[in-house]
Amino acid sequence: MRVLRACHEMGIAAVVVYSDVDRAALHVRKADEAYPIGAAAASESYLNIDKILDVARRSGADAIHPGYGFLSENAKFAQACGDAGVKFIGPTAAAMDAMGSKTRARQAMERAGVPFVPGTSRGVESTKEAEQVAGRIGYPVMLKAAAGGGGKGMRLVHVSEQLKSALEAARSEAERSFGDSEVYIEKAIINPRHIEMQVLADEHGTTVYLGERECSLQRRHQKVLEEAPSPIVDADMRRRMGEVAVRVAQAAAYTNAGTVEFLVDQPENDQQKNFYFLEMNTRLQVEHPVTELITGLDLVHLQIRIAAGEKLPFRQDDVSIRGHAIECRIYAEDPDNNYFPSPGKISLLQEPSGPGIRLDSSMYEGWNVPIDYDPLLAKLIGYGTDREQAIARLTRALSEYFVGGIKTNISLFRRILRDADFGAAKLDTGFLDRMLKRIEDKPNDSRAAAEVAAIAAGMFVALGAATPDASNDAPGSGSRTADNAVSSWKTASRREALR
Ligand code: MV4
């Protein structure tokens, strides 16, 4: 839907493919042409290169945008598109290959003088070598599959006694998951932040960075909420990370949209934060809208223009960041059942809108959410002049959002946005696990249940419209600042009203 919308905004006809279970999906309904390509199993449909290229040939498509998942980082697919005379809207197969292996990527970083987590840039051949490296960089260490990513095949090792068995386990999981048992070692960064830098390169040698995204709120390596800019990145750090990200992209002869992932450590005292190259994602990311909102750029429009051979219509100095954006990934998952997928028919849909709210959604009433694919249903993004306003708008929008017939994680965001540590931007990759643990340990929050019931029942609770108390001067007069005036006007929160 995201790519289809950009095509239509650019006057480009959109051809889509769909599997048997996606016959009624929104992208099929909105496309100019839709082609069935096979059974629900991805190998029979969305991962089937020959079937997809056959549709490109039959439809006369000029180019293919791979989206976010499936074949989007598959170098063979990018190559096959080129061989079939269809433009792949993304990097070249060679650039994908250069970044696909984490050790090859680290070797490229070494050559480019890019800081990466201390450790090896090649797989370790023996336990003895692993022990020597771990001894040099110090425990704890992280064992990682060279062909891996997204946390699969990783092992955290705290002491040397665990190293041998952890190395064997990591190697066999890497072989099983990726058909490549190469495992390398890094110094483990404890409770890091995950901050990624958006880069964009045209095919005429211009590469720019578009600011960073804070992606530390993850659950089991699945991003849940992202924001831009990162609350801890100042202009100087942004420039330094951006320049490194551009060097990474240039080292891979990268073109089109890409994302360079960093780990950022949080030294106890507030000394300079360190950022380390982690990996590069050779595709557009799901969370790209937060970057679009703070830069005013449309990344899919730009991807299509780059693929059509156009030069970037701006230079690095023209890129400016304004405001703050936060994205909630709305998943078809049941928060009361360990976030298991919750497929089924959407019987009721009330969607938020209004100032500063963007909703990228593929839901409609009557749609049957299939169990076969990633449970992402929609992305709700709140934008404001600062983080506080973005949070306020997103909180308001979530109170307008209701999906009936299936379970979603909407309630999780209400909790996250009102969490004190979140409000104070005390974020790291362990944040969500700690918050969920606190919720599990706490008795059921009946107030929230009452709130949901009230919203579901369409109950309109008249907010106690608190009038400014008598002692207040009119706002903006004399001694009081605007904030004080507003703070004394704060209406009773919806929860108090419900009580
Ligand atoms: C790390 C790390 C700590 N130290 N590497 C997880 C998935 C993959 N992108 C890399 N990951 C990590 N690598 C070192 N040397 C911690 C993680 C990590 C993580 C990183 C980013 C976002 C979420 C994460 C959740 C758990 C672990």
PDB file of N, CA, C and O in Angstrom, residues 360-418:
ATOM      1  N   ASP A 360      -0.730   4.863   8.275  1.00  0.00           N
ATOM      2  CA  ASP A 360      -0.450   4.029   7.091  1.00  0.00           C
ATOM      3  C   ASP A 360      -1.048   2.657   7.397  1.00  0.00           C
ATOM      4  O   ASP A 360      -0.476   1.901   8.196  1.00  0.00           O
ATOM      5  N   SER A 361      -2.181   2.377   6.829  1.00  0.00           N
ATOM      6  CA  SER A 361      -2.906   1.163   7.210  1.00  0.00           C
ATOM      7  C   SER A 361      -3.399   0.409   5.983  1.00  0.00           C
ATOM      8  O   SER A 361      -3.600   0.995   4.913  1.00  0.00           O
ATOM      9  N   SER A 362      -3.557  -0.889   6.138  1.00  0.00           N
ATOM     10  CA  SER A 362      -4.149  -1.697   5.055  1.00  0.00           C
ATOM     11  C   SER A 362      -5.403  -2.404   5.578  1.00  0.00           C
ATOM     12  O   SER A 362      -5.850  -3.386   5.009  1.00  0.00           O
ATOM     13  N   MET A 363      -5.936  -1.879   6.673  1.00  0.00           N
ATOM     14  CA  MET A 363      -7.139  -2.517   7.251  1.00  0.00           C
ATOM     15  C   MET A 363      -8.413  -1.931   6.662  1.00  0.00           C
ATOM     16  O   MET A 363      -8.449  -0.773   6.254  1.00  0.00           O
ATOM     17  N   TYR A 364      -9.469  -2.759   6.611  1.00  0.00           N
ATOM     18  CA  TYR A 364     -10.816  -2.246   6.328  1.00  0.00           C
ATOM     19  C   TYR A 364     -11.802  -3.193   7.001  1.00  0.00           C
ATOM     20  O   TYR A 364     -11.471  -4.355   7.274  1.00  0.00           O
ATOM     21  N   GLU A 365     -12.994  -2.671   7.312  1.00  0.00           N
ATOM     22  CA  GLU A 365     -14.009  -3.502   7.988  1.00  0.00           C
ATOM     23  C   GLU A 365     -14.402  -4.630   7.037  1.00  0.00           C
ATOM     24  O   GLU A 365     -14.665  -4.416   5.860  1.00  0.00           O
ATOM     25  N   GLY A 366     -14.382  -5.857   7.592  1.00  0.00           N
ATOM     26  CA  GLY A 366     -14.743  -7.015   6.780  1.00  0.00           C
ATOM     27  C   GLY A 366     -13.530  -7.771   6.287  1.00  0.00           C
ATOM     28  O   GLY A 366     -13.615  -8.907   5.825  1.00  0.00           O
ATOM     29  N   TRP A 367     -12.331  -7.155   6.380  1.00  0.00           N
ATOM     30  CA  TRP A 367     -11.118  -7.847   5.912  1.00  0.00           C
ATOM     31  C   TRP A 367     -10.754  -8.959   6.864  1.00  0.00           C
ATOM     32  O   TRP A 367     -10.814  -8.786   8.086  1.00  0.00           O
ATOM     33  N   ASN A 368     -10.367 -10.089   6.283  1.00  0.00           N
ATOM     34  CA  ASN A 368      -9.923 -11.228   7.086  1.00  0.00           C
ATOM     35  C   ASN A 368      -8.408 -11.189   7.202  1.00  0.00           C
ATOM     36  O   ASN A 368      -7.704 -11.361   6.209  1.00  0.00           O
ATOM     37  N   VAL A 369      -7.895 -10.911   8.396  1.00  0.00           N
ATOM     38  CA  VAL A 369      -6.443 -10.854   8.595  1.00  0.00           C
ATOM     39  C   VAL A 369      -5.898 -12.282   8.545  1.00  0.00           C
ATOM     40  O   VAL A 369      -6.286 -13.110   9.374  1.00  0.00           O
ATOM     41  N   PRO A 370      -5.006 -12.573   7.589  1.00  0.00           N
ATOM     42  CA  PRO A 370      -4.502 -13.949   7.501  1.00  0.00           C
ATOM     43  C   PRO A 370      -3.449 -14.228   8.574  1.00  0.00           C
ATOM     44  O   PRO A 370      -2.856 -13.308   9.128  1.00  0.00           O
ATOM     45  N   ILE A 371      -3.248 -15.502   8.867  1.00  0.00           N
ATOM     46  CA  ILE A 371      -2.254 -15.896   9.871  1.00  0.00           C
ATOM     47  C   ILE A 371      -0.880 -16.100   9.218  1.00  0.00           C
ATOM     48  O   ILE A 371       0.131 -16.181   9.877  1.00  0.00           O
ATOM     49  N   ASP A 372      -0.879 -16.079   7.871  1.00  0.00           N
ATOM     50  CA  ASP A 372       0.301 -16.597   7.158  1.00  0.00           C
ATOM     51  C   ASP A 372       1.507 -15.676   7.157  1.00  0.00           C
ATOM     52  O   ASP A 372       2.616 -16.109   6.865  1.00  0.00           O
ATOM     53  N   TYR A 373       1.284 -14.384   7.401  1.00  0.00           N
ATOM     54  CA  TYR A 373       2.421 -13.463   7.229  1.00  0.00           C
ATOM     55  C   TYR A 373       2.668 -12.649   8.496  1.00  0.00           C
ATOM     56  O   TYR A 373       1.981 -12.791   9.489  1.00  0.00           O
ATOM     57  N   ASP A 374       3.618 -11.742   8.426  1.00  0.00           N
ATOM     58  CA  ASP A 374       3.937 -10.823   9.516  1.00  0.00           C
ATOM     59  C   ASP A 374       2.648 -10.141   9.986  1.00  0.00           C
ATOM     60  O   ASP A 374       1.820  -9.760   9.163  1.00  0.00           O
ATOM     61  N   PRO A 375       2.422 -10.049  11.289  1.00  0.00           N
ATOM     62  CA  PRO A 375       1.157  -9.514  11.816  1.00  0.00           C
ATOM     63  C   PRO A 375       1.002  -7.991  11.766  1.00  0.00           C
ATOM     64  O   PRO A 375       0.036  -7.457  12.284  1.00  0.00           O
ATOM     65  N   LEU A 376       1.895  -7.296  11.059  1.00  0.00           N
ATOM     66  CA  LEU A 376       1.786  -5.830  11.015  1.00  0.00           C
ATOM     67  C   LEU A 376       0.536  -5.423  10.234  1.00  0.00           C
ATOM     68  O   LEU A 376       0.358  -5.831   9.089  1.00  0.00           O
ATOM     69  N   LEU A 377      -0.320  -4.636  10.879  1.00  0.00           N
ATOM     70  CA  LEU A 377      -1.577  -4.197  10.269  1.00  0.00           C
ATOM     71  C   LEU A 377      -1.503  -2.748   9.797  1.00  0.00           C
ATOM     72  O   LEU A 377      -2.066  -2.390   8.760  1.00  0.00           O
ATOM     73  N   ALA A 378      -0.854  -1.924  10.610  1.00  0.00           N
ATOM     74  CA  ALA A 378      -0.844  -0.485  10.322  1.00  0.00           C
ATOM     75  C   ALA A 378       0.271   0.173  11.118  1.00  0.00           C
ATOM     76  O   ALA A 378       0.818  -0.421  12.042  1.00  0.00           O
ATOM     77  N   LYS A 379       0.578   1.399  10.714  1.00  0.00           N
ATOM     78  CA  LYS A 379       1.557   2.206  11.462  1.00  0.00           C
ATOM     79  C   LYS A 379       0.877   3.519  11.796  1.00  0.00           C
ATOM     80  O   LYS A 379       0.394   4.224  10.897  1.00  0.00           O
ATOM     81  N   LEU A 380       0.790   3.814  13.101  1.00  0.00           N
ATOM     82  CA  LEU A 380       0.184   5.073  13.555  1.00  0.00           C
ATOM     83  C   LEU A 380       1.321   6.003  13.970  1.00  0.00           C
ATOM     84  O   LEU A 380       2.121   5.647  14.844  1.00  0.00           O
ATOM     85  N   ILE A 381       1.427   7.136  13.284  1.00  0.00           N
ATOM     86  CA  ILE A 381       2.545   8.048  13.552  1.00  0.00           C
ATOM     87  C   ILE A 381       2.011   9.376  14.054  1.00  0.00           C
ATOM     88  O   ILE A 381       1.088   9.944  13.449  1.00  0.00           O
ATOM     89  N   GLY A 382       2.588   9.835  15.157  1.00  0.00           N
ATOM     90  CA  GLY A 382       2.210  11.147  15.712  1.00  0.00           C
ATOM     91  C   GLY A 382       3.359  12.113  15.496  1.00  0.00           C
ATOM     92  O   GLY A 382       4.518  11.744  15.697  1.00  0.00           O
ATOM     93  N   TYR A 383       3.024  13.312  15.031  1.00  0.00           N
ATOM     94  CA  TYR A 383       4.049  14.330  14.768  1.00  0.00           C
ATOM     95  C   TYR A 383       3.720  15.574  15.573  1.00  0.00           C
ATOM     96  O   TYR A 383       2.560  15.966  15.705  1.00  0.00           O
ATOM     97  N   GLY A 384       4.794  16.204  16.123  1.00  0.00           N
ATOM     98  CA  GLY A 384       4.572  17.462  16.846  1.00  0.00           C
ATOM     99  C   GLY A 384       5.806  18.345  16.758  1.00  0.00           C
ATOM    100  O   GLY A 384       6.847  17.915  16.246  1.00  0.00           O
ATOM    101  N   THR A 385       5.714  19.545  17.270  1.00  0.00           N
ATOM    102  CA  THR A 385       6.878  20.445  17.205  1.00  0.00           C
ATOM    103  C   THR A 385       7.985  19.950  18.127  1.00  0.00           C
ATOM    104  O   THR A 385       9.146  20.274  17.934  1.00  0.00           O
ATOM    105  N   ASP A 386       7.586  19.161  19.149  1.00  0.00           N
ATOM    106  CA  ASP A 386       8.612  18.560  20.007  1.00  0.00           C
ATOM    107  C   ASP A 386       8.101  17.198  20.466  1.00  0.00           C
ATOM    108  O   ASP A 386       6.964  16.804  20.167  1.00  0.00           O
ATOM    109  N   ARG A 387       8.922  16.497  21.229  1.00  0.00           N
ATOM    110  CA  ARG A 387       8.604  15.097  21.614  1.00  0.00           C
ATOM    111  C   ARG A 387       7.333  15.079  22.466  1.00  0.00           C
ATOM    112  O   ARG A 387       6.475  14.223  22.319  1.00  0.00           O
ATOM    113  N   GLU A 388       7.215  16.085  23.336  1.00  0.00           N
ATOM    114  CA  GLU A 388       6.058  16.115  24.246  1.00  0.00           C
ATOM    115  C   GLU A 388       4.746  16.233  23.456  1.00  0.00           C
ATOM    116  O   GLU A 388       3.784  15.513  23.706  1.00  0.00           O
ATOM    117  N   GLN A 389       4.771  17.099  22.428  1.00  0.00           N
ATOM    118  CA  GLN A 389       3.534  17.274  21.638  1.00  0.00           C
ATOM    119  C   GLN A 389       3.260  16.025  20.801  1.00  0.00           C
ATOM    120  O   GLN A 389       2.102  15.617  20.619  1.00  0.00           O
ATOM    121  N   ALA A 390       4.314  15.386  20.313  1.00  0.00           N
ATOM    122  CA  ALA A 390       4.121  14.154  19.534  1.00  0.00           C
ATOM    123  C   ALA A 390       3.491  13.079  20.421  1.00  0.00           C
ATOM    124  O   ALA A 390       2.564  12.376  20.004  1.00  0.00           O
ATOM    125  N   ILE A 391       3.965  12.976  21.657  1.00  0.00           N
ATOM    126  CA  ILE A 391       3.402  12.000  22.602  1.00  0.00           C
ATOM    127  C   ILE A 391       1.940  12.333  22.888  1.00  0.00           C
ATOM    128  O   ILE A 391       1.062  11.466  22.869  1.00  0.00           O
ATOM    129  N   ALA A 392       1.655  13.623  23.101  1.00  0.00           N
ATOM    130  CA  ALA A 392       0.270  14.037  23.418  1.00  0.00           C
ATOM    131  C   ALA A 392      -0.663  13.708  22.255  1.00  0.00           C
ATOM    132  O   ALA A 392      -1.775  13.198  22.439  1.00  0.00           O
ATOM    133  N   ARG A 393      -0.200  13.969  21.035  1.00  0.00           N
ATOM    134  CA  ARG A 393      -1.059  13.708  19.867  1.00  0.00           C
ATOM    135  C   ARG A 393      -1.274  12.209  19.679  1.00  0.00           C
ATOM    136  O   ARG A 393      -2.376  11.746  19.393  1.00  0.00           O
ATOM    137  N   LEU A 394      -0.196  11.445  19.860  1.00  0.00           N
ATOM    138  CA  LEU A 394      -0.298   9.994  19.689  1.00  0.00           C
ATOM    139  C   LEU A 394      -1.235   9.401  20.762  1.00  0.00           C
ATOM    140  O   LEU A 394      -2.089   8.562  20.477  1.00  0.00           O
ATOM    141  N   THR A 395      -1.121   9.919  21.971  1.00  0.00           N
ATOM    142  CA  THR A 395      -1.993   9.455  23.061  1.00  0.00           C
ATOM    143  C   THR A 395      -3.452   9.740  22.725  1.00  0.00           C
ATOM    144  O   THR A 395      -4.327   8.876  22.861  1.00  0.00           O
ATOM    145  N   ARG A 396      -3.697  10.938  22.205  1.00  0.00           N
ATOM    146  CA  ARG A 396      -5.071  11.308  21.813  1.00  0.00           C
ATOM    147  C   ARG A 396      -5.543  10.404  20.684  1.00  0.00           C
ATOM    148  O   ARG A 396      -6.659   9.868  20.720  1.00  0.00           O
ATOM    149  N   ALA A 397      -4.672  10.161  19.714  1.00  0.00           N
ATOM    150  CA  ALA A 397      -5.059   9.341  18.551  1.00  0.00           C
ATOM    151  C   ALA A 397      -5.358   7.905  18.974  1.00  0.00           C
ATOM    152  O   ALA A 397      -6.327   7.289  18.514  1.00  0.00           O
ATOM    153  N   LEU A 398      -4.545   7.376  19.904  1.00  0.00           N
ATOM    154  CA  LEU A 398      -4.775   6.000  20.362  1.00  0.00           C
ATOM    155  C   LEU A 398      -6.127   5.882  21.056  1.00  0.00           C
ATOM    156  O   LEU A 398      -6.782   4.837  20.995  1.00  0.00           O
ATOM    157  N   SER A 399      -6.574   6.975  21.677  1.00  0.00           N
ATOM    158  CA  SER A 399      -7.882   6.904  22.357  1.00  0.00           C
ATOM    159  C   SER A 399      -9.019   6.917  21.328  1.00  0.00           C
ATOM    160  O   SER A 399     -10.161   6.620  21.643  1.00  0.00           O
ATOM    161  N   GLU A 400      -8.684   7.248  20.077  1.00  0.00           N
ATOM    162  CA  GLU A 400      -9.722   7.236  19.022  1.00  0.00           C
ATOM    163  C   GLU A 400      -9.685   5.939  18.209  1.00  0.00           C
ATOM    164  O   GLU A 400     -10.509   5.747  17.310  1.00  0.00           O
ATOM    165  N   TYR A 401      -8.674   5.097  18.499  1.00  0.00           N
ATOM    166  CA  TYR A 401      -8.420   3.938  17.625  1.00  0.00           C
ATOM    167  C   TYR A 401      -9.138   2.708  18.200  1.00  0.00           C
ATOM    168  O   TYR A 401      -8.928   2.363  19.385  1.00  0.00           O
ATOM    169  N   PHE A 402      -9.979   2.075  17.370  1.00  0.00           N
ATOM    170  CA  PHE A 402     -10.610   0.854  17.863  1.00  0.00           C
ATOM    171  C   PHE A 402     -10.736  -0.157  16.734  1.00  0.00           C
ATOM    172  O   PHE A 402     -11.263   0.160  15.661  1.00  0.00           O
ATOM    173  N   VAL A 403     -10.232  -1.371  16.963  1.00  0.00           N
ATOM    174  CA  VAL A 403     -10.311  -2.449  15.977  1.00  0.00           C
ATOM    175  C   VAL A 403     -11.080  -3.586  16.633  1.00  0.00           C
ATOM    176  O   VAL A 403     -10.642  -4.148  17.638  1.00  0.00           O
ATOM    177  N   GLY A 404     -12.257  -3.915  16.099  1.00  0.00           N
ATOM    178  CA  GLY A 404     -13.072  -4.994  16.683  1.00  0.00           C
ATOM    179  C   GLY A 404     -12.941  -6.267  15.846  1.00  0.00           C
ATOM    180  O   GLY A 404     -12.686  -6.214  14.652  1.00  0.00           O
ATOM    181  N   GLY A 405     -13.072  -7.417  16.522  1.00  0.00           N
ATOM    182  CA  GLY A 405     -13.063  -8.715  15.841  1.00  0.00           C
ATOM    183  C   GLY A 405     -11.741  -9.441  15.956  1.00  0.00           C
ATOM    184  O   GLY A 405     -11.672 -10.664  15.851  1.00  0.00           O
ATOM    185  N   ILE A 406     -10.648  -8.674  16.112  1.00  0.00           N
ATOM    186  CA  ILE A 406      -9.337  -9.318  16.341  1.00  0.00           C
ATOM    187  C   ILE A 406      -8.678  -8.599  17.521  1.00  0.00           C
ATOM    188  O   ILE A 406      -9.115  -7.514  17.911  1.00  0.00           O
ATOM    189  N   LYS A 407      -7.648  -9.215  18.046  1.00  0.00           N
ATOM    190  CA  LYS A 407      -6.884  -8.546  19.118  1.00  0.00           C
ATOM    191  C   LYS A 407      -5.764  -7.726  18.477  1.00  0.00           C
ATOM    192  O   LYS A 407      -5.211  -8.132  17.435  1.00  0.00           O
ATOM    193  N   THR A 408      -5.424  -6.597  19.079  1.00  0.00           N
ATOM    194  CA  THR A 408      -4.253  -5.839  18.611  1.00  0.00           C
ATOM    195  C   THR A 408      -3.465  -5.386  19.837  1.00  0.00           C
ATOM    196  O   THR A 408      -3.924  -5.509  20.970  1.00  0.00           O
ATOM    197  N   ASN A 409      -2.284  -4.836  19.551  1.00  0.00           N
ATOM    198  CA  ASN A 409      -1.421  -4.353  20.650  1.00  0.00           C
ATOM    199  C   ASN A 409      -1.627  -2.873  20.938  1.00  0.00           C
ATOM    200  O   ASN A 409      -0.777  -2.219  21.542  1.00  0.00           O
ATOM    201  N   ILE A 410      -2.788  -2.323  20.520  1.00  0.00           N
ATOM    202  CA  ILE A 410      -3.021  -0.878  20.728  1.00  0.00           C
ATOM    203  C   ILE A 410      -2.884  -0.495  22.201  1.00  0.00           C
ATOM    204  O   ILE A 410      -2.284   0.539  22.541  1.00  0.00           O
ATOM    205  N   SER A 411      -3.361  -1.370  23.078  1.00  0.00           N
ATOM    206  CA  SER A 411      -3.318  -1.028  24.515  1.00  0.00           C
ATOM    207  C   SER A 411      -1.875  -0.904  25.011  1.00  0.00           C
ATOM    208  O   SER A 411      -1.578  -0.127  25.923  1.00  0.00           O
ATOM    209  N   LEU A 412      -0.968  -1.635  24.382  1.00  0.00           N
ATOM    210  CA  LEU A 412       0.444  -1.578  24.791  1.00  0.00           C
ATOM    211  C   LEU A 412       0.983  -0.164  24.627  1.00  0.00           C
ATOM    212  O   LEU A 412       1.718   0.351  25.483  1.00  0.00           O
ATOM    213  N   PHE A 413       0.574   0.511  23.559  1.00  0.00           N
ATOM    214  CA  PHE A 413       1.120   1.856  23.308  1.00  0.00           C
ATOM    215  C   PHE A 413       0.593   2.862  24.315  1.00  0.00           C
ATOM    216  O   PHE A 413       1.286   3.803  24.696  1.00  0.00           O
ATOM    217  N   ARG A 414      -0.653   2.659  24.757  1.00  0.00           N
ATOM    218  CA  ARG A 414      -1.174   3.574  25.776  1.00  0.00           C
ATOM    219  C   ARG A 414      -0.296   3.493  27.025  1.00  0.00           C
ATOM    220  O   ARG A 414       0.007   4.492  27.666  1.00  0.00           O
ATOM    221  N   ARG A 415       0.156   2.255  27.327  1.00  0.00           N
ATOM    222  CA  ARG A 415       1.004   2.081  28.516  1.00  0.00           C
ATOM    223  C   ARG A 415       2.390   2.691  28.275  1.00  0.00           C
ATOM    224  O   ARG A 415       2.943   3.359  29.139  1.00  0.00           O
ATOM    225  N   ILE A 416       2.939   2.409  27.092  1.00  0.00           N
ATOM    226  CA  ILE A 416       4.297   2.903  26.827  1.00  0.00           C
ATOM    227  C   ILE A 416       4.331   4.427  26.921  1.00  0.00           C
ATOM    228  O   ILE A 416       5.182   5.014  27.583  1.00  0.00           O
ATOM    229  N   LEU A 417       3.364   5.087  26.267  1.00  0.00           N
ATOM    230  CA  LEU A 417       3.397   6.557  26.175  1.00  0.00           C
ATOM    231  C   LEU A 417       3.202   7.237  27.521  1.00  0.00           C
ATOM    232  O   LEU A 417       3.623   8.371  27.693  1.00  0.00           O
ATOM    233  N   ARG A 418       2.590   6.492  28.489  1.00  0.00           N
ATOM    234  CA  ARG A 418       2.429   7.153  29.787  1.00  0.00           C
ATOM    235  C   ARG A 418       3.482   6.678  30.786  1.00  0.00           C
ATOM    236  O   ARG A 418       3.509   7.125  31.928  1.00  0.00           O
TER     237      ARG A 418
END
